[in-house]
Amino acid sequence: MTYPSSMRIHGTPFYPLTHDLEEVQDHLSEFFLYEDYAYLVDQALSLLARIRDEVLPETPVSPLQDLTGINRLTVKTEEQGLTLETTKQSDAELEKLLFAIHRNSHIRLLVEARGYAIHSAIRSQIGGIDHLADDILVYLFSAVKASQTLMELGNWMHDVEADLFERQGAGTLEGAGERLADTRENYREVYSTLINELRSENLRGEIDTAIQSSIFLSEANNSRLLASVYPSLDEARRQKESFQLLQESKREASAKGGKKLLRGHEWAFHFLADSLSHLAYDECGVKRSKRSLVILLIEEILPKELEKQLKRPNPKGAPTIPAEKTLSGNGAKKPGWLKQLGYDELPETKDARSS
């Protein structure tokens, strides 16, 4: 088996298990659009940190090379190499295996389309890993998905600013790059206007990026949860849980309608994705009607959650509560968030979920 050398964030090698994740966050936070998608980035990095604690508890981190000069806002991508510094050969082996999982599209097909358990799908495609426990393989699958979240967002944020610099003639007009960099540093409102005009031209691309990143992160969280309980599950249960969790991931961000993640509503979408299976039931464990759930969300639950959002150091954009039509839908072509997040598939009583 030939392993790929690394993952990449806009051209620069990224090693999810051994790079300094604080440096990765620092680099990504230098993008102008980072604040809009900080929630996804931060969640992905936190998840990687927890996975490291499980599979590489004593591994030192390695410095991250400059991600193609974010501070200098260069639009040129440079190929850079990196030598791993690990204390154990097994650490490097797991990192290489992670890259192999990332590159093997058949693993994703077996898990998502055919219902294979994650560990079984990996073993069927990659040899020489009989000595690794099943839960380690699932943790690596989770790390792949968290890393794909970072790559999806990092590449998009980089490309937006790179496109702006190119359109402003930074590579051809004398002094254009310096003037735009100065605008970015000292006249952020002007720079924001330029960025937003560019984003409005490809709103569909941004929505697709946000949804795909949410899917990756959801799959990462679900597979990590599965890995954490793997040692206590028998084989039949593993098969069932693996399939169910990944099906939930697909439902959480299945629709790609243009208004599903409007600016200011992202926090509510992610909150409901994490909490719907609990909020959908009343104190007696009976499933609420969609209408009563929508009223409860708008009048009580989401306002309280919004207060928490506004107390955060850097709330994304201007958080607002989504409208009733966004939550419940308006016609067959607009099913609404509750349906997209799996409300219809939930059983009528909470106890029935575990039966």
C-alpha positions as MATLAB code, in Angstrom:
seq = 'MTYPSSMRIHGTPFYPLTHDLEEVQDHLSEFFLYEDYAYLVDQALSLLARIRDEVLPETPVSPLQDLTGINRLTVKTEEQGLTLETTKQSDAELEKLLFAIHRNSHIRLLVEARGYAIHSAIRSQIGGIDHLADDILVYLFSAVKASQTLMELGNWMHDVEADLFERQGAGTLEGAGERLADTRENYREVYSTLINELRSENLRGEIDTAIQSSIFLSEANNSRLLASVYPSLDEARRQKESFQLLQESKREASAKGGKKLLRGHEWAFHFLADSLSHLAYDECGVKRSKRSLVILLIEEILPKELEKQLKRPNPKGAPTIPAEKTLSGNGAKKPGWLKQLGYDELPETKDARSS';
ca = [
       0.000    0.000    0.000;
       1.395    3.431   -0.967;
       0.358    6.073    1.537;
      -0.148    9.727    0.507;
       2.315   12.054    2.213;
      -0.154   14.445    3.847;
      -3.353   16.430    3.701;
      -3.174   20.020    2.487;
      -4.725   23.351    3.406;
      -4.470   25.600    0.321;
      -1.283   23.889   -0.801;
       0.570   23.495    2.480;
       0.922   20.047    4.131;
      -1.259   19.547    7.201;
      -0.682   16.707    9.666;
      -3.827   16.386   11.843;
      -2.296   14.150   14.529;
       1.041   15.864   15.015;
       0.808   19.543   14.067;
       0.362   22.217   16.731;
      -3.391   22.826   16.524;
      -3.129   26.234   18.204;
      -0.896   27.347   15.358;
      -3.377   25.978   12.848;
      -6.122   28.007   14.509;
      -3.932   31.127   14.578;
      -3.241   30.806   10.869;
      -6.848   30.241    9.886;
      -8.008   33.113   12.109;
      -5.924   35.490    9.985;
      -8.363   35.060    7.109;
     -10.796   37.953    6.882;
     -13.786   35.598    6.752;
     -12.725   33.512    9.742;
     -15.228   35.099   12.147;
     -18.128   34.021    9.934;
     -17.087   30.379   10.197;
     -15.203   30.305   13.500;
     -17.749   27.929   15.023;
     -17.030   25.179   12.518;
     -13.252   25.689   12.625;
     -13.118   25.740   16.416;
     -15.310   22.657   16.717;
     -13.172   20.722   14.243;
      -9.945   21.649   16.050;
     -11.403   20.744   19.451;
     -12.487   17.399   18.074;
      -8.999   16.690   16.708;
      -7.520   17.536   20.100;
      -9.829   15.033   21.826;
      -9.004   12.337   19.286;
      -5.289   12.885   19.883;
      -5.808   12.343   23.587;
      -7.353    8.980   22.793;
      -4.905    7.622   20.206;
      -1.634    9.552   20.794;
      -1.674   10.652   24.446;
       2.080   11.331   24.691;
       2.959   12.635   21.225;
       4.645   16.072   21.015;
       3.281   18.489   18.455;
       5.210   19.802   15.452;
       5.236   23.429   14.254;
       3.030   24.311   11.311;
       4.752   25.951    8.379;
       3.453   29.291    7.154;
       0.243   28.630    5.237;
       1.356   30.305    1.997;
       1.887   33.648    3.653;
      -1.509   34.568    5.046;
      -0.113   37.656    6.787;
       1.378   38.848    3.504;
      -1.800   37.962    1.595;
       0.185   36.374   -1.182;
      -1.875   34.577   -3.793;
       0.958   32.276   -4.803;
       0.809   28.716   -3.494;
       4.138   27.139   -2.655;
       4.811   23.432   -2.323;
       6.492   22.839    1.029;
       7.701   19.681    2.672;
       7.659   18.743    6.326;
       9.476   16.050    8.277;
       7.450   14.490   11.059;
       9.047   14.467   14.489;
       7.358   11.751   16.509;
       8.480    9.753   19.505;
       7.194    6.408   18.277;
       7.089    4.690   14.931;
       3.457    3.836   15.624;
       2.585    7.534   15.669;
       3.864    8.030   12.144;
       2.118    4.816   11.119;
      -1.249    6.100   12.369;
      -0.749    9.428   10.588;
      -0.020    7.625    7.313;
      -3.076    5.434    7.828;
      -5.191    8.542    8.379;
      -4.001    9.898    5.005;
      -4.823    6.584    3.344;
      -8.374    6.657    4.741;
      -8.755   10.211    3.461;
      -7.709    9.261   -0.051;
      -9.727    6.045   -0.338;
     -13.180    6.888   -1.719;
     -14.300    3.242   -1.474;
     -14.290    3.443    2.332;
     -16.795    6.292    2.255;
     -18.935    4.401   -0.266;
     -18.997    1.240    1.848;
     -19.948    3.144    5.000;
     -22.498    5.575    3.594;
     -24.114    3.577    0.790;
     -23.801   -0.018    1.927;
     -24.033    0.326    5.689;
     -20.657   -1.217    6.529;
     -19.285   -0.627   10.012;
     -16.504    1.944    9.779;
     -13.772   -0.389   10.991;
     -14.909   -3.118    8.583;
     -14.890   -0.738    5.627;
     -11.355    0.406    6.462;
     -10.027   -3.133    6.920;
     -11.561   -4.223    3.621;
      -9.617   -1.537    1.728;
      -6.324   -1.234    3.612;
      -4.084   -4.151    4.519;
      -1.483   -4.595    7.231;
      -3.556   -3.129   10.064;
      -4.680   -6.288   11.857;
      -2.730   -5.217   14.964;
      -4.858   -2.061   15.387;
      -8.021   -2.153   17.469;
     -11.354   -1.337   15.848;
     -11.902    1.793   17.921;
      -8.558    3.247   16.765;
      -9.695    2.916   13.154;
     -12.948    4.715   13.933;
     -11.078    7.494   15.745;
      -8.923    7.953   12.633;
     -12.050    8.097   10.465;
     -13.356   10.847   12.762;
     -10.044   12.711   12.474;
     -10.301   12.523    8.684;
     -13.747   14.119    8.738;
     -12.655   16.867   11.158;
      -9.641   17.585    8.933;
     -11.858   17.734    5.854;
     -13.893   20.412    7.643;
     -10.750   22.511    8.089;
      -9.585   21.959    4.525;
     -12.985   22.800    3.037;
     -13.234   26.075    4.948;
      -9.545   26.993    4.810;
      -9.348   26.529    1.060;
     -12.530   28.518    0.487;
     -11.527   31.438    2.731;
      -8.109   31.567    1.060;
      -9.573   31.434   -2.443;
     -12.021   34.289   -1.785;
      -9.258   36.665   -0.717;
      -6.930   35.413   -3.430;
      -9.646   36.106   -6.014;
     -10.144   39.618   -4.642;
      -6.443   40.393   -4.891;
      -6.342   39.045   -8.427;
      -9.332   41.142   -9.486;
      -7.771   44.241   -7.973;
      -4.672   43.681  -10.083;
      -2.354   42.807   -7.181;
      -0.180   40.699   -9.470;
      -0.040   43.075  -12.439;
      -0.558   46.672  -11.319;
       2.256   48.399   -9.466;
       1.385   49.006   -5.821;
      -2.090   47.424   -6.100;
      -1.276   44.606   -3.703;
       0.181   46.950   -1.092;
      -2.817   49.275   -1.297;
      -5.291   46.430   -0.883;
      -3.297   44.982    2.016;
      -3.336   48.421    3.659;
      -7.103   48.606    3.153;
      -7.477   45.196    4.755;
      -5.415   46.263    7.762;
      -6.629   49.826    8.343;
      -9.996   50.190    6.572;
     -11.805   46.981    7.408;
     -15.272   48.275    6.516;
     -14.104   49.155    3.009;
     -12.372   45.794    2.664;
     -15.483   44.051    3.979;
     -17.563   45.744    1.293;
     -15.193   44.506   -1.414;
     -15.243   40.969    0.002;
     -19.034   40.880    0.328;
     -19.518   42.073   -3.244;
     -17.341   39.207   -4.391;
     -19.178   36.707   -2.178;
     -22.555   37.825   -3.528;
     -21.468   36.759   -7.006;
     -21.075   33.158   -5.874;
     -23.529   32.755   -3.023;
     -24.291   29.205   -4.097;
     -20.622   28.271   -3.782;
     -20.464   29.658   -0.255;
     -23.638   27.870    0.791;
     -22.329   24.607   -0.628;
     -19.070   25.087    1.291;
     -20.920   25.786    4.549;
     -23.194   22.778    4.136;
     -20.393   20.416    3.137;
     -18.298   21.578    6.101;
     -21.268   20.988    8.419;
     -21.678   17.493    7.006;
     -17.990   16.685    7.558;
     -18.113   18.001   11.126;
     -21.301   16.103   11.931;
     -19.803   12.870   10.599;
     -16.656   13.536   12.633;
     -18.609   14.051   15.865;
     -20.788   11.006   15.325;
     -17.912    8.672   14.503;
     -15.877    9.910   17.479;
     -18.856    9.231   19.743;
     -19.086    5.772   18.273;
     -15.359    5.149   18.786;
     -15.571    6.176   22.443;
     -18.054    3.373   23.202;
     -16.678    0.832   20.734;
     -14.909   -1.449   23.213;
     -18.208   -2.140   25.008;
     -20.269   -2.925   21.904;
     -20.634   -6.347   20.349;
     -20.190   -6.739   16.599;
     -23.893   -6.625   15.703;
     -24.412   -3.448   17.715;
     -21.400   -1.846   16.080;
     -22.856   -2.437   12.640;
     -26.178   -0.900   13.634;
     -24.749    2.116   15.457;
     -22.275    2.919   12.701;
     -24.991    2.967   10.064;
     -27.472    4.949   12.176;
     -25.011    7.650   13.208;
     -23.822    8.253    9.672;
     -27.406    8.371    8.398;
     -28.116   11.078   10.974;
     -25.114   13.017    9.664;
     -26.505   12.954    6.141;
     -29.894   14.215    7.334;
     -28.428   17.097    9.324;
     -27.307   18.973    6.228;
     -29.079   17.195    3.403;
     -30.884   20.089    1.760;
     -29.004   22.633   -0.327;
     -31.711   25.268   -0.720;
     -30.225   28.749   -0.945;
     -31.830   30.014    2.265;
     -30.973   27.204    4.661;
     -27.934   28.921    6.191;
     -28.644   32.619    5.922;
     -26.162   34.888    7.675;
     -27.138   35.180   11.323;
     -28.923   31.805   11.396;
     -25.912   29.481   11.415;
     -25.841   29.313   15.222;
     -29.485   28.192   15.314;
     -28.935   25.523   12.657;
     -26.003   24.008   14.540;
     -27.810   24.267   17.892;
     -30.825   22.379   16.532;
     -28.625   19.804   14.826;
     -27.060   19.003   18.213;
     -30.238   19.213   20.317;
     -33.270   18.208   18.228;
     -33.403   14.618   19.474;
     -33.951   16.018   23.001;
     -36.034   19.118   22.278;
     -38.531   17.153   20.201;
     -39.960   15.452   23.322;
     -41.943   16.904   26.214;
     -41.426   16.165   29.916;
     -43.363   12.906   29.577;
     -41.184   11.699   26.714;
     -43.912   12.196   24.101;
     -42.959   13.690   20.731;
     -44.186   17.256   20.330;
     -46.148   18.206   17.249;
     -44.133   20.185   14.729;
     -46.319   23.238   15.368;
     -45.890   23.144   19.160;
     -42.163   22.556   18.787;
     -41.806   25.553   16.455;
     -43.672   27.806   18.905;
     -41.550   26.577   21.805;
     -38.361   27.158   19.830;
     -39.277   30.691   18.745;
     -40.770   31.875   22.033;
     -38.556   30.211   24.633;
     -35.643   28.009   23.598;
     -33.979   29.972   20.803;
     -34.193   33.360   22.605;
     -32.352   31.865   25.580;
     -29.743   30.305   23.305;
     -29.393   33.615   21.438;
     -28.527   35.351   24.709;
     -25.647   32.900   25.127;
     -24.490   33.579   21.559;
     -24.424   37.326   22.124;
     -22.304   36.887   25.258;
     -19.583   35.123   23.287;
     -16.417   37.203   22.650;
     -16.895   37.181   18.865;
     -20.488   36.388   17.872;
     -20.673   35.590   14.149;
     -22.283   38.408   12.203;
     -25.572   39.500   13.769;
     -27.228   36.359   15.194;
     -31.003   36.334   14.754;
     -33.812   33.864   15.398;
     -35.027   32.084   12.239;
     -38.608   32.538   11.114;
     -41.382   29.978   11.479;
     -41.211   29.092    7.762;
     -37.496   28.391    8.040;
     -38.067   25.996   10.918;
     -41.239   24.218    9.791;
     -41.144   24.769    6.022;
     -43.568   26.153    3.489;
     -44.503   23.687    0.804;
     -42.876   20.574   -0.611;
     -39.894   22.435   -2.067;
     -39.073   24.059    1.260;
     -39.198   21.266    3.837;
     -37.727   23.373    6.647;
     -34.981   22.694    9.127;
     -36.936   20.315   11.367;
     -37.554   17.908    8.515;
     -33.979   18.246    7.230;
     -32.589   17.444   10.676;
     -34.650   14.264   10.984;
     -37.747   15.327   12.939;
     -40.040   13.119   10.844;
     -37.865   10.052   11.478;
     -37.934   10.432   15.270;
     -40.211    7.902   17.068;
     -43.358    9.077   18.797;
     -41.916    8.469   22.278;
     -38.421    8.972   23.615;
     -38.285    5.448   25.050;
     -38.872    3.969   21.598;
     -35.504    5.282   20.402;
     -33.587    2.734   22.436;
     -35.890   -0.211   21.744;
];
